[in-house]
């Protein structure tokens, strides 16, 4: 019984930084080329026309235009850019 647990400093002060994932530009919004549209882990959203994929599965605009989200069935979401 030699462990002294009282007396002060917290033992629980560890946590990871938030990853800030999610949709950054929503449907109908104007974007410029290079704008990040979705930050994700895995491919929850698939790239459509004028959308590129980063090494961490981030989707970004390849051309200036308007963001368009489209659902194919229950699980497949496609993000496209309609050039303006």
Short mmCIF file of C-alpha atoms in Angstrom, two decimals:
data_model
loop_
_atom_site.label_atom_id
_atom_site.label_comp_id
_atom_site.label_asym_id
_atom_site.label_seq_id
_atom_site.Cartn_x
_atom_site.Cartn_y
_atom_site.Cartn_z
CA UNK A 1 0.00 0.00 0.00
CA UNK A 2 2.86 2.36 -0.72
CA UNK A 3 1.27 4.31 -3.61
CA UNK A 4 0.35 7.84 -2.60
CA UNK A 5 -2.54 8.94 -4.82
CA UNK A 6 -3.43 12.15 -3.01
CA UNK A 7 -1.62 15.42 -3.02
CA UNK A 8 -2.18 17.17 -6.28
CA UNK A 9 -1.32 16.73 -9.90
CA UNK A 10 -3.82 15.03 -12.17
CA UNK A 11 -2.99 11.68 -13.71
CA UNK A 12 -5.48 12.05 -16.57
CA UNK A 13 -4.15 15.01 -18.54
CA UNK A 14 -3.60 13.20 -21.86
CA UNK A 15 -5.69 13.40 -24.99
CA UNK A 16 -5.02 13.58 -28.71
CA UNK A 17 -5.61 16.70 -30.78
CA UNK A 18 -8.83 16.86 -32.76
CA UNK A 19 -8.46 15.98 -36.45
CA UNK A 20 -10.95 18.56 -37.74
CA UNK A 21 -12.55 16.26 -40.28
CA UNK A 22 -15.80 16.80 -42.16
CA UNK A 23 -17.38 18.71 -45.02
CA UNK A 24 -15.76 22.13 -45.46
CA UNK A 25 -17.75 23.37 -48.48
CA UNK A 26 -21.42 22.43 -48.85
CA UNK A 27 -23.56 21.90 -51.96
CA UNK A 28 -24.22 25.08 -53.91
CA UNK A 29 -21.18 26.93 -52.58
CA UNK A 30 -18.75 28.54 -55.02
CA UNK A 31 -15.17 27.32 -54.72
CA UNK A 32 -11.84 28.15 -56.33
CA UNK A 33 -9.42 25.56 -57.68
CA UNK A 34 -7.49 23.95 -54.83
CA UNK A 35 -10.20 24.51 -52.21
CA UNK A 36 -10.69 21.65 -49.76
CA UNK A 37 -14.23 20.30 -49.97
CA UNK A 38 -14.14 17.30 -47.57
CA UNK A 39 -11.53 16.14 -45.05
CA UNK A 40 -12.10 12.44 -44.30
CA UNK A 41 -10.59 9.15 -43.21
CA UNK A 42 -11.33 6.56 -45.86
CA UNK A 43 -13.63 7.35 -48.76
CA UNK A 44 -16.99 8.30 -47.27
CA UNK A 45 -17.28 10.66 -50.24
CA UNK A 46 -16.00 9.69 -53.68
CA UNK A 47 -14.54 12.19 -56.18
CA UNK A 48 -16.61 13.11 -59.23
CA UNK A 49 -15.79 15.45 -62.10
CA UNK A 50 -13.27 18.22 -61.40
CA UNK A 51 -12.51 16.83 -57.92
CA UNK A 52 -9.12 15.45 -56.86
CA UNK A 53 -8.09 13.17 -53.97
CA UNK A 54 -5.18 13.83 -51.62
CA UNK A 55 -2.96 11.22 -50.01
CA UNK A 56 -5.08 11.39 -46.82
CA UNK A 57 -8.36 10.97 -48.82
CA UNK A 58 -9.09 14.71 -48.72
CA UNK A 59 -11.27 15.87 -51.63
CA UNK A 60 -10.36 19.16 -53.30
CA UNK A 61 -11.52 21.23 -56.27
CA UNK A 62 -9.54 20.99 -59.51
CA UNK A 63 -11.44 23.88 -61.17
CA UNK A 64 -13.40 26.94 -60.09
CA UNK A 65 -17.12 26.29 -59.85
CA UNK A 66 -20.03 25.22 -57.65
CA UNK A 67 -19.98 22.18 -55.34
CA UNK A 68 -22.49 19.43 -56.09
CA UNK A 69 -23.20 16.38 -53.89
CA UNK A 70 -24.98 13.35 -55.35
CA UNK A 71 -26.12 10.13 -53.67
CA UNK A 72 -25.94 6.77 -55.41
CA UNK A 73 -27.81 4.25 -53.29
CA UNK A 74 -27.43 4.16 -49.52
CA UNK A 75 -23.68 4.29 -49.16
CA UNK A 76 -22.08 6.00 -52.18
CA UNK A 77 -21.80 9.78 -52.13
CA UNK A 78 -20.10 11.56 -55.02
CA UNK A 79 -18.81 15.14 -54.92
CA UNK A 80 -18.45 17.06 -58.19
CA UNK A 81 -17.64 20.60 -59.26
CA UNK A 82 -19.86 22.24 -61.87
CA UNK A 83 -17.66 24.84 -63.64
CA UNK A 84 -19.06 28.37 -63.52
#
